[in-house]
Amino acid sequence: MGVQVVHHAAYEVDIGPHVFPTAKYRLVRNRLVADGSVAAIDFVAPNPATDDDVALVHTAEYLEKIRSGRFSTREILTLEVPFSAALRESMWLCAGGTMLTARLALERGIGVHLGGGFHHAFPDHGEGFCLINDVAIAIRALQRDGRIDRALVIDCDVHHGNGTAAIFQNDPAVFTLSMHQERNYPAWKPASDLDLGLDDGTGDAEYLALLRRHLPGVVERHRPDLAFYLAGADPYQQDQLGGLALSIEGLRERDATVLATLADAGVPVATVPAGGYARRPDDTVEIHCNTIREAQRLSSSRPPPP
Ligand SMILES: [Zn+2]
């Protein structure tokens, strides 16, 4: 059984000249179809999250701000993307997409989202290109619906998952792991349950060894009902916003390692792409494609959970 990939054309939002390439979602989709990795029929479009879903994580005051669009100049500077109705609609769809991906993961063992991973969004504000925290919303919605009790967030974006860490800081049911470049945005890094802060220039071998040393034990001790994997493309050596030195192959091995570790433990996983800002946008597209190719390879080689 092939993987279904959750995607919506409206993820591509015009934010003007910007380092965040919102075209990447469309480009990844087209490449996967062109090379036969995913059939066009296996892409599924989500419904937007409801305001009730989003309110499981975000404050009423912040949601009113998003609804009215009344942000201060300082708030827009912190968000680092221009706010628009199209951005709001895209982010509600994307949160709905991560929720759908999580449900597919519970049914099939692996769910793949071609969007999401907006881990810098806090309950009361957005920052670093992230308006609302799709992964946190999906976790809270699944808990509300009685689908899961315990979740694990494996955040391998080059930037610390500050919003996610803060949201789940006092919640023993949700384990947050962030593997990131220590000397990079965000300046304030609220503690995850496990923070693996990496030195500038960390390469494939060191990165993969650290991941293999920590991840199996975390999965075994926490025993999650579902894991979310933020497969950031920005630990890449040519990334404009990152200072690590992973190769495209090393990132693919990272993806394979995370997915196989979870499959071995019988833990369903929902993957989201998170960040990616390579000097050559084509490299970002290829790194994200590889995550989905690895998910496809694994799901066709192993039966879904009973
Ligand atoms: Zn990032």
Short mmCIF file of C-alpha atoms and ligand atoms in Angstrom, two decimals:
data_model
loop_
_atom_site.label_atom_id
_atom_site.label_comp_id
_atom_site.label_asym_id
_atom_site.label_seq_id
_atom_site.Cartn_x
_atom_site.Cartn_y
_atom_site.Cartn_z
CA MET A 1 0.00 0.00 0.00
CA GLY A 2 1.49 3.34 -1.04
CA VAL A 3 1.53 6.38 1.21
CA GLN A 4 -1.09 9.03 0.84
CA VAL A 5 0.35 12.53 0.81
CA VAL A 6 -1.67 15.39 2.22
CA HIS A 7 -1.32 18.62 0.22
CA HIS A 8 -3.34 21.66 -0.80
CA ALA A 9 -2.57 24.11 -3.61
CA ALA A 10 -3.40 27.01 -1.25
CA TYR A 11 -0.24 26.29 0.80
CA GLU A 12 1.52 28.42 -1.80
CA VAL A 13 0.93 31.98 -0.61
CA ASP A 14 2.30 35.13 -2.22
CA ILE A 15 4.45 36.71 0.51
CA GLY A 16 6.50 38.85 -1.89
CA PRO A 17 10.29 38.51 -2.21
CA HIS A 18 11.14 36.33 0.79
CA VAL A 19 13.60 33.65 1.91
CA PHE A 20 10.65 31.33 2.68
CA PRO A 21 9.91 29.55 -0.64
CA THR A 22 6.17 28.80 -0.42
CA ALA A 23 6.40 27.43 -3.99
CA LYS A 24 8.30 24.44 -2.59
CA TYR A 25 5.10 22.56 -1.74
CA ARG A 26 3.93 22.60 -5.35
CA LEU A 27 7.41 21.81 -6.66
CA VAL A 28 7.79 18.81 -4.34
CA ARG A 29 4.39 17.50 -5.39
CA ASN A 30 5.18 17.86 -9.08
CA ARG A 31 8.56 16.17 -8.77
CA LEU A 32 7.16 13.18 -6.86
CA VAL A 33 4.48 12.70 -9.52
CA ALA A 34 6.96 13.18 -12.37
CA ASP A 35 9.41 10.57 -11.09
CA GLY A 36 6.69 8.09 -10.16
CA SER A 37 7.37 8.20 -6.39
CA VAL A 38 3.75 9.07 -5.62
CA ALA A 39 0.73 8.64 -7.92
CA ALA A 40 -1.32 11.78 -8.51
CA ILE A 41 -4.32 9.93 -7.07
CA ASP A 42 -2.52 9.43 -3.75
CA PHE A 43 -2.49 13.16 -2.95
CA VAL A 44 -5.36 14.10 -0.68
CA ALA A 45 -6.56 17.63 0.15
CA PRO A 46 -7.46 18.50 3.74
CA ASN A 47 -10.31 20.56 5.13
CA PRO A 48 -9.27 23.57 7.18
CA ALA A 49 -9.02 23.17 10.94
CA THR A 50 -12.01 24.64 12.76
CA ASP A 51 -11.61 27.63 15.06
CA ASP A 52 -12.41 25.24 17.93
CA ASP A 53 -9.47 23.05 16.92
CA VAL A 54 -7.10 26.02 16.79
CA ALA A 55 -8.43 27.28 20.15
CA LEU A 56 -7.19 24.06 21.78
CA VAL A 57 -3.71 25.63 21.58
CA HIS A 58 -4.04 29.35 20.92
CA THR A 59 -5.52 32.05 23.14
CA ALA A 60 -8.83 33.77 22.35
CA GLU A 61 -7.06 37.12 22.25
CA TYR A 62 -4.53 35.92 19.67
CA LEU A 63 -7.25 34.30 17.53
CA GLU A 64 -9.19 37.57 17.52
CA LYS A 65 -6.03 39.34 16.36
CA ILE A 66 -5.65 36.87 13.49
CA ARG A 67 -9.33 37.16 12.61
CA SER A 68 -9.27 40.94 12.46
CA GLY A 69 -5.75 41.20 11.04
CA ARG A 70 -4.99 43.93 13.58
CA PHE A 71 -1.33 43.29 14.25
CA SER A 72 1.13 45.90 15.44
CA THR A 73 4.25 46.63 13.38
CA ARG A 74 6.28 44.92 16.06
CA GLU A 75 4.11 41.80 15.90
CA ILE A 76 4.53 41.61 12.11
CA LEU A 77 8.31 42.00 12.52
CA THR A 78 8.27 39.09 14.98
CA LEU A 79 6.13 36.99 12.63
CA GLU A 80 8.63 37.73 9.81
CA VAL A 81 6.05 37.18 7.07
CA PRO A 82 3.46 39.70 5.85
CA PHE A 83 0.02 38.89 7.24
CA SER A 84 -2.87 38.47 4.79
CA ALA A 85 -6.21 36.69 4.61
CA ALA A 86 -4.55 34.23 2.21
CA LEU A 87 -1.88 33.45 4.81
CA ARG A 88 -4.54 32.87 7.46
CA GLU A 89 -6.53 30.56 5.17
CA SER A 90 -3.39 28.69 4.20
CA MET A 91 -2.43 28.12 7.84
CA TRP A 92 -5.91 26.90 8.82
CA LEU A 93 -5.77 24.46 5.90
CA CYS A 94 -2.30 23.41 6.91
CA ALA A 95 -3.38 22.71 10.51
CA GLY A 96 -6.27 20.67 9.09
CA GLY A 97 -3.70 18.92 6.90
CA THR A 98 -1.54 17.92 9.86
CA MET A 99 -4.66 16.64 11.65
CA LEU A 100 -5.60 14.54 8.59
CA THR A 101 -2.02 13.27 8.29
CA ALA A 102 -2.07 12.17 11.93
CA ARG A 103 -5.31 10.25 11.38
CA LEU A 104 -3.81 8.57 8.28
CA ALA A 105 -0.77 7.66 10.38
CA LEU A 106 -2.95 6.01 13.01
CA GLU A 107 -4.72 3.98 10.29
CA ARG A 108 -1.74 3.08 8.12
CA GLY A 109 1.40 3.43 10.25
CA ILE A 110 2.75 6.39 8.27
CA GLY A 111 1.08 9.65 7.30
CA VAL A 112 2.86 12.21 5.14
CA HIS A 113 2.06 15.90 5.01
CA LEU A 114 3.47 18.12 2.31
CA GLY A 115 3.10 21.15 4.54
CA GLY A 116 3.33 22.15 8.18
CA GLY A 117 5.86 22.07 10.96
CA PHE A 118 5.23 25.65 12.10
CA HIS A 119 6.98 25.06 15.40
CA HIS A 120 7.79 28.68 16.34
CA ALA A 121 4.14 29.58 17.00
CA PHE A 122 3.26 30.10 20.70
CA PRO A 123 -0.25 30.10 22.22
CA ASP A 124 -0.41 33.89 22.26
CA HIS A 125 1.76 34.96 19.32
CA GLY A 126 3.33 33.89 16.05
CA GLU A 127 6.98 34.25 15.11
CA GLY A 128 9.61 33.08 12.64
CA PHE A 129 7.22 32.52 9.68
CA CYS A 130 4.83 30.55 11.95
CA LEU A 131 1.31 31.88 12.55
CA ILE A 132 -0.24 28.87 14.31
CA ASN A 133 1.33 25.63 15.56
CA ASP A 134 -0.17 22.90 13.37
CA VAL A 135 1.52 19.97 15.14
CA ALA A 136 0.39 21.13 18.59
CA ILE A 137 -3.16 21.64 17.29
CA ALA A 138 -3.21 18.13 15.80
CA ILE A 139 -2.01 16.59 19.09
CA ARG A 140 -4.62 18.42 21.14
CA ALA A 141 -7.40 17.60 18.65
CA LEU A 142 -6.55 13.87 18.65
CA GLN A 143 -6.46 13.84 22.45
CA ARG A 144 -9.83 15.64 22.59
CA ASP A 145 -11.30 13.07 20.18
CA GLY A 146 -9.96 10.18 22.26
CA ARG A 147 -7.71 8.95 19.43
CA ILE A 148 -4.44 9.23 21.38
CA ASP A 149 -3.23 9.85 24.90
CA ARG A 150 0.52 10.15 24.45
CA ALA A 151 2.49 11.86 21.68
CA LEU A 152 6.13 12.34 20.78
CA VAL A 153 7.44 15.28 18.74
CA ILE A 154 10.77 14.67 16.98
CA ASP A 155 11.87 18.06 15.73
CA CYS A 156 14.86 17.88 13.38
CA ASP A 157 14.54 21.37 11.91
CA VAL A 158 17.82 23.29 12.28
CA HIS A 159 16.00 25.79 14.52
CA HIS A 160 14.91 24.96 18.05
CA GLY A 161 11.19 24.10 18.38
CA ASN A 162 10.53 26.89 20.86
CA GLY A 163 6.75 27.22 20.44
CA THR A 164 6.15 23.47 20.68
CA ALA A 165 8.44 23.17 23.70
CA ALA A 166 6.59 25.95 25.50
CA ILE A 167 3.13 24.55 24.70
CA PHE A 168 3.93 21.09 26.10
CA GLN A 169 6.40 22.11 28.81
CA ASN A 170 4.25 20.93 31.71
CA ASP A 171 2.51 18.07 29.96
CA PRO A 172 3.97 14.63 30.72
CA ALA A 173 1.80 13.03 27.99
CA VAL A 174 3.70 14.84 25.22
CA PHE A 175 7.45 14.37 24.90
CA THR A 176 9.27 17.02 22.87
CA LEU A 177 12.69 16.33 21.35
CA SER A 178 14.46 19.13 19.51
CA MET A 179 17.71 18.52 17.61
CA HIS A 180 18.94 21.90 16.41
CA GLN A 181 21.87 24.27 15.93
CA GLU A 182 22.49 25.81 19.34
CA ARG A 183 23.79 29.18 18.13
CA ASN A 184 20.90 30.09 15.88
CA TYR A 185 17.38 31.50 16.05
CA PRO A 186 15.47 31.51 18.37
CA ALA A 187 17.55 33.32 20.98
CA TRP A 188 15.27 32.12 23.80
CA LYS A 189 14.88 28.37 23.76
CA PRO A 190 12.36 27.18 26.34
CA ALA A 191 13.31 23.66 27.44
CA SER A 192 12.07 20.69 25.44
CA ASP A 193 11.97 17.35 27.25
CA LEU A 194 15.20 16.61 25.39
CA ASP A 195 17.23 19.34 23.70
CA LEU A 196 20.15 18.26 21.55
CA GLY A 197 21.87 21.56 20.71
CA LEU A 198 24.52 21.10 18.02
CA ASP A 199 27.74 23.01 17.37
CA ASP A 200 28.07 25.09 14.21
CA GLY A 201 29.22 22.98 11.28
CA THR A 202 28.09 19.62 12.66
CA GLY A 203 28.16 17.10 9.79
CA ASP A 204 26.48 13.84 8.80
CA ALA A 205 28.43 11.35 10.91
CA GLU A 206 28.20 13.22 14.19
CA TYR A 207 24.55 14.13 13.64
CA LEU A 208 23.46 10.61 12.77
CA ALA A 209 25.42 9.09 15.67
CA LEU A 210 23.71 11.44 18.13
CA LEU A 211 20.28 10.69 16.69
CA ARG A 212 20.88 6.93 16.87
CA ARG A 213 22.16 7.24 20.44
CA HIS A 214 19.10 9.09 21.76
CA LEU A 215 16.01 8.32 19.68
CA PRO A 216 15.41 4.61 20.40
CA GLY A 217 15.57 5.18 24.17
CA VAL A 218 13.18 8.13 24.00
CA VAL A 219 10.66 6.07 22.02
CA GLU A 220 11.01 3.11 24.37
CA ARG A 221 10.68 5.15 27.57
CA HIS A 222 7.86 7.46 26.49
CA ARG A 223 5.76 4.83 24.63
CA PRO A 224 3.80 7.29 22.48
CA ASP A 225 0.58 6.39 20.67
CA LEU A 226 1.74 8.60 17.80
CA ALA A 227 4.90 10.48 16.78
CA PHE A 228 5.25 13.65 14.72
CA TYR A 229 8.45 14.05 12.75
CA LEU A 230 9.50 17.55 11.65
CA ALA A 231 11.89 16.70 8.81
CA GLY A 232 13.40 20.16 8.36
CA ALA A 233 15.53 20.57 5.22
CA ASP A 234 17.49 23.39 6.83
CA PRO A 235 20.27 21.39 8.59
CA TYR A 236 21.64 21.21 5.00
CA GLN A 237 25.15 22.57 4.49
CA GLN A 238 23.94 25.06 1.83
CA ASP A 239 21.05 26.46 3.83
CA GLN A 240 20.81 30.25 4.08
CA LEU A 241 19.31 30.22 7.59
CA GLY A 242 21.24 27.27 9.01
CA GLY A 243 24.82 26.68 10.09
CA LEU A 244 25.05 22.88 10.17
CA ALA A 245 26.78 20.86 7.45
CA LEU A 246 24.60 17.90 6.55
CA SER A 247 24.61 16.60 2.99
CA ILE A 248 21.51 15.71 1.00
CA GLU A 249 22.38 12.03 1.47
CA GLY A 250 22.94 12.55 5.20
CA LEU A 251 19.50 14.12 5.53
CA ARG A 252 17.99 11.19 3.68
CA GLU A 253 19.71 8.83 6.09
CA ARG A 254 18.33 10.89 8.99
CA ASP A 255 14.82 10.45 7.60
CA ALA A 256 15.32 6.71 7.11
CA THR A 257 16.70 6.39 10.66
CA VAL A 258 13.79 8.21 12.30
CA LEU A 259 11.14 6.36 10.29
CA ALA A 260 12.73 2.92 10.81
CA THR A 261 13.20 3.50 14.55
CA LEU A 262 9.50 4.30 14.91
CA ALA A 263 8.41 1.41 12.68
CA ASP A 264 10.59 -1.01 14.68
CA ALA A 265 8.89 0.19 17.86
CA GLY A 266 5.42 -0.06 16.30
CA VAL A 267 4.79 3.68 16.69
CA PRO A 268 2.78 5.38 13.91
CA VAL A 269 4.34 8.55 12.55
CA ALA A 270 3.07 11.71 10.87
CA THR A 271 5.78 13.58 8.93
CA VAL A 272 5.80 17.29 8.13
CA PRO A 273 8.49 19.14 6.15
CA ALA A 274 9.13 22.23 8.38
CA GLY A 275 11.86 24.64 7.14
CA GLY A 276 14.22 24.66 4.16
CA TYR A 277 16.01 27.67 2.66
CA ALA A 278 18.82 26.28 0.50
CA ARG A 279 20.74 28.69 -1.74
CA ARG A 280 19.52 26.56 -4.65
CA PRO A 281 15.77 26.16 -4.04
CA ASP A 282 15.99 22.93 -6.01
CA ASP A 283 18.03 21.37 -3.19
CA THR A 284 15.27 22.13 -0.67
CA VAL A 285 12.76 20.47 -2.98
CA GLU A 286 14.96 17.39 -3.35
CA ILE A 287 15.50 17.05 0.44
CA HIS A 288 11.75 17.22 1.08
CA CYS A 289 11.12 14.74 -1.77
CA ASN A 290 13.58 12.34 -0.17
CA THR A 291 11.65 12.35 3.12
CA ILE A 292 8.53 11.29 1.25
CA ARG A 293 10.44 8.72 -0.84
CA GLU A 294 11.76 7.18 2.40
CA ALA A 295 8.24 7.09 3.85
CA GLN A 296 7.02 5.45 0.65
CA ARG A 297 9.84 2.89 0.70
CA LEU A 298 9.20 1.98 4.33
CA SER A 299 5.43 1.77 4.02
CA SER A 300 5.64 -0.53 0.99
CA SER A 301 8.15 -2.81 2.75
CA ARG A 302 6.22 -3.21 6.03
CA PRO A 303 2.64 -4.07 6.80
CA PRO A 304 0.49 -1.42 8.54
CA PRO A 305 -0.08 -1.91 12.27
CA PRO A 306 -2.92 -4.26 13.27
ZN ZN B 1 13.98 26.05 10.51
#
